[in-house]
PDB file of C-alpha atoms in Angstrom:
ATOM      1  CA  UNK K   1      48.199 -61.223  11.600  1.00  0.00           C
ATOM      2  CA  UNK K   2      45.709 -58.180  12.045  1.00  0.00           C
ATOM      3  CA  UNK K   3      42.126 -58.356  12.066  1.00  0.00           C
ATOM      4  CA  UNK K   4      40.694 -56.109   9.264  1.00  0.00           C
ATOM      5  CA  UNK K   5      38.049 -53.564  10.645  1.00  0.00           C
ATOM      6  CA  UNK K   6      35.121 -53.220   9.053  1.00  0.00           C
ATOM      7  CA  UNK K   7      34.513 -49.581   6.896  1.00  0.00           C
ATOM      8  CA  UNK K   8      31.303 -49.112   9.071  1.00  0.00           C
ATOM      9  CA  UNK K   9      33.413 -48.919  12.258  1.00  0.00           C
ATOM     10  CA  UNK K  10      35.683 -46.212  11.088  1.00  0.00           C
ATOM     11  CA  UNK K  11      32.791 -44.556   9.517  1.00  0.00           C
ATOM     12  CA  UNK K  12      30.288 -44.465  12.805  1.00  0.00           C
ATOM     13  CA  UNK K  13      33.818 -43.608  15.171  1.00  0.00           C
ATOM     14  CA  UNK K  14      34.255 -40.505  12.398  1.00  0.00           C
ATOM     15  CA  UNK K  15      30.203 -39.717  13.154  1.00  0.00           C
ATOM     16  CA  UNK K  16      30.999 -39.816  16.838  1.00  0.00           C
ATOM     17  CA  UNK K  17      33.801 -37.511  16.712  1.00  0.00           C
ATOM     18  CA  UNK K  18      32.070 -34.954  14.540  1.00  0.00           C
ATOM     19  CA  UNK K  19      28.752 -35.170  16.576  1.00  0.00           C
ATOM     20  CA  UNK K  20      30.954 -34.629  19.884  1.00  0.00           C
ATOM     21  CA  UNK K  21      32.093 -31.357  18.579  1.00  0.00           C
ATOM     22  CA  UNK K  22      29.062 -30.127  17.643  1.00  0.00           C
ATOM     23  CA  UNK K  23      27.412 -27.041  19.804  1.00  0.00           C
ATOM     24  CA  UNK K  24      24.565 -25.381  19.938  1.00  0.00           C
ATOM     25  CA  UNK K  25      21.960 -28.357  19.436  1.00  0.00           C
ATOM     26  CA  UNK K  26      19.108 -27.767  17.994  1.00  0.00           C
ATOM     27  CA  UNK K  27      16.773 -30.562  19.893  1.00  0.00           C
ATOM     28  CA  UNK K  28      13.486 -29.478  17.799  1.00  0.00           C
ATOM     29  CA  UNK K  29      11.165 -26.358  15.939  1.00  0.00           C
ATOM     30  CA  UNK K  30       7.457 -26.326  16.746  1.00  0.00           C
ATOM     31  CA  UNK K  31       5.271 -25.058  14.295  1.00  0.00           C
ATOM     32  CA  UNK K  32       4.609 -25.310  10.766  1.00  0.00           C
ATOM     33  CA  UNK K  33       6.998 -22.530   9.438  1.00  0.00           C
ATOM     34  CA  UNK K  34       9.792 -24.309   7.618  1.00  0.00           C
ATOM     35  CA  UNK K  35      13.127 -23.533   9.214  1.00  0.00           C
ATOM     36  CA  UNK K  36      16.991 -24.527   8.692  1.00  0.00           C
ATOM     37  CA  UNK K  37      19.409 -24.626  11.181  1.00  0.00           C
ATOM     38  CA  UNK K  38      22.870 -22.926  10.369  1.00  0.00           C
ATOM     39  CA  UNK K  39      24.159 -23.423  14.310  1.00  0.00           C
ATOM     40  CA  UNK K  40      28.047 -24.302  15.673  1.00  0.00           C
ATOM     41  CA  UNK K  41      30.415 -23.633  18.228  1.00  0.00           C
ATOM     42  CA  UNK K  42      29.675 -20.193  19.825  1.00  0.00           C
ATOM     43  CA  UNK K  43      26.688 -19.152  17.269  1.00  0.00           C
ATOM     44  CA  UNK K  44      22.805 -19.965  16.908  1.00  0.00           C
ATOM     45  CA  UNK K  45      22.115 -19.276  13.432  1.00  0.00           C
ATOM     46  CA  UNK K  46      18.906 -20.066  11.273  1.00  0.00           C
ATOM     47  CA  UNK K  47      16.580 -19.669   8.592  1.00  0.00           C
ATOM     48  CA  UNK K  48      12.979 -19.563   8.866  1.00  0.00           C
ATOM     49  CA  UNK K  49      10.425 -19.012   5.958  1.00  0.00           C
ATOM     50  CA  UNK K  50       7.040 -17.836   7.412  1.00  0.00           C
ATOM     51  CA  UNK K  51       4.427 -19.359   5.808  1.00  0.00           C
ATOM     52  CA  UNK K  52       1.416 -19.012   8.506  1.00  0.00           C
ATOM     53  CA  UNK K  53       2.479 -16.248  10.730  1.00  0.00           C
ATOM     54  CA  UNK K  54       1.846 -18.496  13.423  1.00  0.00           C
ATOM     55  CA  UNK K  55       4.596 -18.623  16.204  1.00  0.00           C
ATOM     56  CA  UNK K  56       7.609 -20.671  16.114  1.00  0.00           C
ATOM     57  CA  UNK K  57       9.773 -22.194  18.932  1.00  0.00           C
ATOM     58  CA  UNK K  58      13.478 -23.627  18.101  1.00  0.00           C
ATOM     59  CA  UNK K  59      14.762 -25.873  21.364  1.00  0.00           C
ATOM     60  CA  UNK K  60      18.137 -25.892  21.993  1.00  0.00           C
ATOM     61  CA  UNK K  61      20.841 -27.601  23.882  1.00  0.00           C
ATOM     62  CA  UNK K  62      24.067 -25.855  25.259  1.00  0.00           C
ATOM     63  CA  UNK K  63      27.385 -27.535  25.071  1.00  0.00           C
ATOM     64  CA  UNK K  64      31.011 -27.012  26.342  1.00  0.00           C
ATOM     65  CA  UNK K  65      31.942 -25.019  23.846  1.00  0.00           C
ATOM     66  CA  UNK K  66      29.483 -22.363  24.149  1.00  0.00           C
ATOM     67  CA  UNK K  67      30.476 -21.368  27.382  1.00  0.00           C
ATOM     68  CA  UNK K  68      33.557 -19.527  26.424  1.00  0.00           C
ATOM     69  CA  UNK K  69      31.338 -16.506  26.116  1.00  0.00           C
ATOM     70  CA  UNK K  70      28.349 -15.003  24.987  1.00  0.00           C
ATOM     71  CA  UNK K  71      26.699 -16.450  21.625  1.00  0.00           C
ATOM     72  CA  UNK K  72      26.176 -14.896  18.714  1.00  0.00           C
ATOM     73  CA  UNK K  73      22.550 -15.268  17.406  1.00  0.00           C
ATOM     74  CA  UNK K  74      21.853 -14.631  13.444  1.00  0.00           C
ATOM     75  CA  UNK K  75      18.450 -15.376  11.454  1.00  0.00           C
ATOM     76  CA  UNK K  76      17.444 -14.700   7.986  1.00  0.00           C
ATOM     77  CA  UNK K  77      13.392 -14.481   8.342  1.00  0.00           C
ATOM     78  CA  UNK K  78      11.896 -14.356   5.233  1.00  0.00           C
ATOM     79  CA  UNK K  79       8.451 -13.977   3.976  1.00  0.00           C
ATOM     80  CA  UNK K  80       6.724 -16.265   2.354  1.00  0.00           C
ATOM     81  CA  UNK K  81       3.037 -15.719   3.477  1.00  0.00           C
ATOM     82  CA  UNK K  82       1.812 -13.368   0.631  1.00  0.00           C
ATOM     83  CA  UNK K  83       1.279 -10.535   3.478  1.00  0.00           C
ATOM     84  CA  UNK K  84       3.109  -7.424   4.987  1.00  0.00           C
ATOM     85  CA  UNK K  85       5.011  -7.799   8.485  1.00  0.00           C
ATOM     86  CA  UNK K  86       4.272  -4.883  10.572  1.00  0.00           C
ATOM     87  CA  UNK K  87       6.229  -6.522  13.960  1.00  0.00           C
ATOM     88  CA  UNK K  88       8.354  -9.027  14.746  1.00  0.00           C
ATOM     89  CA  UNK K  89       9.444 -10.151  18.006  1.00  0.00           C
ATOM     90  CA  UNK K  90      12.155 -13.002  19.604  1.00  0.00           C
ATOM     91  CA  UNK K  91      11.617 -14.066  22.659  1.00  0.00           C
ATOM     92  CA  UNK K  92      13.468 -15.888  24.890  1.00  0.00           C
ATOM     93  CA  UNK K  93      13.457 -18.797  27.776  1.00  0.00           C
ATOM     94  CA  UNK K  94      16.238 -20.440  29.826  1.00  0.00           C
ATOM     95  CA  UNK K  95      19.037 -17.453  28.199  1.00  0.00           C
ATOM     96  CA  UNK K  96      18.742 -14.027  28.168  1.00  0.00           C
ATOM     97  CA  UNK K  97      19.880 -11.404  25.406  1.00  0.00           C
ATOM     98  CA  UNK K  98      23.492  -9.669  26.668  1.00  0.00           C
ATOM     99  CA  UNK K  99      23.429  -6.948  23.130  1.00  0.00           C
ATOM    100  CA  UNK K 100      21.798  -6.048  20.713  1.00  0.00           C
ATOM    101  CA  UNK K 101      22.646  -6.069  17.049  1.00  0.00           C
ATOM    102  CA  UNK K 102      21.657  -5.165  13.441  1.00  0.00           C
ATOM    103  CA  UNK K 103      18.251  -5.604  11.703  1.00  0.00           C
ATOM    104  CA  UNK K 104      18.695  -5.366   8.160  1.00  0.00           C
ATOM    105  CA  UNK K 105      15.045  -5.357   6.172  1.00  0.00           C
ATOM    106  CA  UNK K 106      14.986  -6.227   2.504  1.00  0.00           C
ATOM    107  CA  UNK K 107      12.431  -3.743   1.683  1.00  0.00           C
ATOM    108  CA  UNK K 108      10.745  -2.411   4.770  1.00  0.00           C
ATOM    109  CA  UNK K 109      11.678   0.377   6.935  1.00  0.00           C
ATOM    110  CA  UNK K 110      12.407  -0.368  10.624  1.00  0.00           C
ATOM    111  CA  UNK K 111      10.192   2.061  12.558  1.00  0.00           C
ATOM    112  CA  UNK K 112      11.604   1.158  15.903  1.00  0.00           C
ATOM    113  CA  UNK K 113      13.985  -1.609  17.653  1.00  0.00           C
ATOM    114  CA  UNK K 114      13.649  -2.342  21.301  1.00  0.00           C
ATOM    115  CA  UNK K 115      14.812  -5.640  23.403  1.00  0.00           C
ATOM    116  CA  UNK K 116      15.056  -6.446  27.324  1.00  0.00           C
ATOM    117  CA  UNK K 117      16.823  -9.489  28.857  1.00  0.00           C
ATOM    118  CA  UNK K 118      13.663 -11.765  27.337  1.00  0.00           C
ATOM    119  CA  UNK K 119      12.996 -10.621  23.990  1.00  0.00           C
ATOM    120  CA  UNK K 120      14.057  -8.326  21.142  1.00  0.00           C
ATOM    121  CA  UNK K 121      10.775  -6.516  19.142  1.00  0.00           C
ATOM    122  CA  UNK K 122      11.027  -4.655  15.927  1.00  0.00           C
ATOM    123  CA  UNK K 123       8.522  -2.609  14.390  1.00  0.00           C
ATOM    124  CA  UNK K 124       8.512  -2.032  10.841  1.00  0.00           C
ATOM    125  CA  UNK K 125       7.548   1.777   9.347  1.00  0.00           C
ATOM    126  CA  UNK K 126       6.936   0.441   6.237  1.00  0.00           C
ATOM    127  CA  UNK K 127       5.729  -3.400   5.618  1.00  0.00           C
ATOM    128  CA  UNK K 128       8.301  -5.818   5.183  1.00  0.00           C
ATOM    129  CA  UNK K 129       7.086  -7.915   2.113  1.00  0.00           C
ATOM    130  CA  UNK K 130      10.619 -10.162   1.462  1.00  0.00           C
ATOM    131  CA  UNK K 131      12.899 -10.548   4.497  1.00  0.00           C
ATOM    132  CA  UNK K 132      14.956  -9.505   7.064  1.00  0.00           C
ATOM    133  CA  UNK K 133      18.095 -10.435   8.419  1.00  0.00           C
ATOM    134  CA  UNK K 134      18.324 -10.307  12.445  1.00  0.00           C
ATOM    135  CA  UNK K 135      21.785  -9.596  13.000  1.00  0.00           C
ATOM    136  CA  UNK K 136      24.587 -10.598  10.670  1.00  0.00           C
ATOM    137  CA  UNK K 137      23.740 -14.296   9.370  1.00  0.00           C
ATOM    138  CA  UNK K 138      25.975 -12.872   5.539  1.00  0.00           C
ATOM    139  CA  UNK K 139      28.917 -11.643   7.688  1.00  0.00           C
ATOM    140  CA  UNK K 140      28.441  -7.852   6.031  1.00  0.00           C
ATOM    141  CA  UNK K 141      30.616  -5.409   7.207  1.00  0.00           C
ATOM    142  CA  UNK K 142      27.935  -3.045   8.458  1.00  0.00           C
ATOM    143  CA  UNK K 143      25.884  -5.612   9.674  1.00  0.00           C
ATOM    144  CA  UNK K 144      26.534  -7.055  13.627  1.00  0.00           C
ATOM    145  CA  UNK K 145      25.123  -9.763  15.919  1.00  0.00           C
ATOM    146  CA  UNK K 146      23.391  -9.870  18.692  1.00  0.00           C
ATOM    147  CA  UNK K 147      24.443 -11.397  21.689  1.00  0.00           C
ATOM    148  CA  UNK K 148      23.080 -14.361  24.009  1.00  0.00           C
ATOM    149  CA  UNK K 149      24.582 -14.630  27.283  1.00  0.00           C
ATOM    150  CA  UNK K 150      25.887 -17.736  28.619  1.00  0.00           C
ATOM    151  CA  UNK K 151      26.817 -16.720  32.374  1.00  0.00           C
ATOM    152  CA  UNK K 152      25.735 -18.935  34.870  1.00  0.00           C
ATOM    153  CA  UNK K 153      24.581 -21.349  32.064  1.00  0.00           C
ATOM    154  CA  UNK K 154      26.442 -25.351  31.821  1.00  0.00           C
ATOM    155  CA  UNK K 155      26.517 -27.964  29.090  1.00  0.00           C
ATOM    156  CA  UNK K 156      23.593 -29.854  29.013  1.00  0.00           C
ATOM    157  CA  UNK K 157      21.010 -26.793  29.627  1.00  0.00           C
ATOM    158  CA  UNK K 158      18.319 -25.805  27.286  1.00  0.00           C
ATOM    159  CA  UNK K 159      16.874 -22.648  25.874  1.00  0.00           C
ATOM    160  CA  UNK K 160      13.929 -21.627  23.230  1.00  0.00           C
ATOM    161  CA  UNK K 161      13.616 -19.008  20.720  1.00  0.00           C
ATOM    162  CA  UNK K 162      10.160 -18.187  19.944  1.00  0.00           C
ATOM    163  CA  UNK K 163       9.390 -16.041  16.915  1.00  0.00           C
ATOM    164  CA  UNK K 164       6.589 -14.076  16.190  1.00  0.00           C
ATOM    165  CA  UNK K 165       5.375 -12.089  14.035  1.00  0.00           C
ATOM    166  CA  UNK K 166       2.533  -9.421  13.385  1.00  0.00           C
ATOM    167  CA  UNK K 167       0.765  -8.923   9.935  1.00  0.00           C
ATOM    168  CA  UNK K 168      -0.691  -5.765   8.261  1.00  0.00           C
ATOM    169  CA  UNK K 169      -4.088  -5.794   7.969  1.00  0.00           C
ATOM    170  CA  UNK K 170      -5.355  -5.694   3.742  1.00  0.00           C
ATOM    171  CA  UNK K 171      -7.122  -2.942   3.422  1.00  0.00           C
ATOM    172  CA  UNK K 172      -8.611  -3.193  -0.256  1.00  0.00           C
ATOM    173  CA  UNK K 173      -7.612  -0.234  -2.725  1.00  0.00           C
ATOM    174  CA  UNK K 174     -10.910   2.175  -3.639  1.00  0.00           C
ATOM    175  CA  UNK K 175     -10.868   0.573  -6.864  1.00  0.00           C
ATOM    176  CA  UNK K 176     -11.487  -2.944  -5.301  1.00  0.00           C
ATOM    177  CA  UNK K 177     -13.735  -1.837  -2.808  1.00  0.00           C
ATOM    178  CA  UNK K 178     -16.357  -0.164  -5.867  1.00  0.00           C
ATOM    179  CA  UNK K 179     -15.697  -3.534  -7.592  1.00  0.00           C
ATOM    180  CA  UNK K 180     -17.625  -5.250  -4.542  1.00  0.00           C
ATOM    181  CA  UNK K 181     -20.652  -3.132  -3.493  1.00  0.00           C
ATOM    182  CA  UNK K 182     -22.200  -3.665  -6.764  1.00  0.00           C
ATOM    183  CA  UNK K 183     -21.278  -7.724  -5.858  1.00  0.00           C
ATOM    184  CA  UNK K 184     -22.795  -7.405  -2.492  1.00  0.00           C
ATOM    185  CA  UNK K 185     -25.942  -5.668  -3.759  1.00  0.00           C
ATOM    186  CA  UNK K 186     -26.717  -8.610  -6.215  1.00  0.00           C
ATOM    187  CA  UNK K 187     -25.469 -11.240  -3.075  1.00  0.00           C
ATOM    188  CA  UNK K 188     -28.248  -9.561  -0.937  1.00  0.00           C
ATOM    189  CA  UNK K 189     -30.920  -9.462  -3.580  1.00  0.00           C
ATOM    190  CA  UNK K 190     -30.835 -13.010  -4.418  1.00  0.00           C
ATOM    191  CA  UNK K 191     -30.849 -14.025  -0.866  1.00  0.00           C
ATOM    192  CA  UNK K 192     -33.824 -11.633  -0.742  1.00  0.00           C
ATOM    193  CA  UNK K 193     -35.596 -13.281  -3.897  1.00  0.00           C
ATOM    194  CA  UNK K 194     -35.102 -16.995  -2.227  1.00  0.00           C
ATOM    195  CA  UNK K 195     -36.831 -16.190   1.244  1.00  0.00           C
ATOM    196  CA  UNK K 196     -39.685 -14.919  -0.867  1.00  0.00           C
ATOM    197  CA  UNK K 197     -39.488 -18.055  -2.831  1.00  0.00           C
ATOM    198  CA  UNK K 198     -39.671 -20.289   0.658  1.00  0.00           C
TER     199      UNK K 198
END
């Protein structure tokens, strides 16, 4: 007579299994951007909404599988913040960049491109309001990834991706701007009406 196994066995050995062939761990995101992590075998892949323009850091952990070669890296970075990017940057610790790849902005321009071994900078001509994909995270056929490289790199190491970004600055429209001098005058009277008052 067999012993019948309990459903939770089978169901934490089937968690195992799938955990064990997982690659490209992300161990953590610092910052208060929300982000969502697309990653597997070969590929570091993720979304992140900036919300404060303040810098975010994704921690990884290589395994086995990404060793084969170098990784692809994708992210779809959009805009949530309610202001225009004027520069981006990714930059890197514990991997380096092996290729470059596609930047694809929603509604921007890209002004210039330029990356090293530690980070990869784009400059936008014209404000990106929306998004912008960094490499191919859709697959497009025009689109292509860039590359991380893995050489000299084991299971078990980490790297970060910090991203960054840079924000036009609002210049108010003439109409605006005659709007509030007539504001400021009355703002500076009253104060002037209360110290004679005191």
């Amino acid at each position: 007579m067999h012993a019948k196994l309990p459903a939770s066995l089978f169901l934490a050995a089937g968690l195992a299994l799938a955990q064990g062939a997982q690659a490209v761990v992300l161990q953590g995101a610092s910052g208060s951007n929300p982000s969502a992590d697309y990653s597997g075998a070969g590929t570091v892949a993720f979304d992140l909404d900036l919300a404060t323009f303040a810098p975010t850091t994704f921690r990884f952990t290589l395994e086995e599988a990404d060793l084969a070669g170098p990784l692809a890296f994708n992210a779809l970075v959009r805009n949530i913040g309610g202001a225009a990017l004027e520069q981006f940057s990714f930059s890197l610790t514990g991997i380096t960049f092996a290729a470059s790849g596609s930047v694809t902005p929603a509604f921007g321009t890209i002004g210039a491109v330029s990356f090293g071994p530690q980070a990869a900078n784009i400059a936008f001509a014209t404000p990106e309001w929306a998004e912008f994909q960094f490499g191919n995270p859709f697959g497009a056929a025009a689109g292509s990834d860039w590359l991380l490289a893995t050489t000299g790199l084991r299971a078990g190491d980490s790297f970060t991706i910090t991203a960054a970004s840079t924000v036009a600055a609002e210049v108010p429209e003439p109409g605006t701007a005659a709007m509030m001098v007539p504001a400021l005058c009355m703002l500076g009277l009253m104060a002037a009406r209360r110290r004679k008052r005191g």
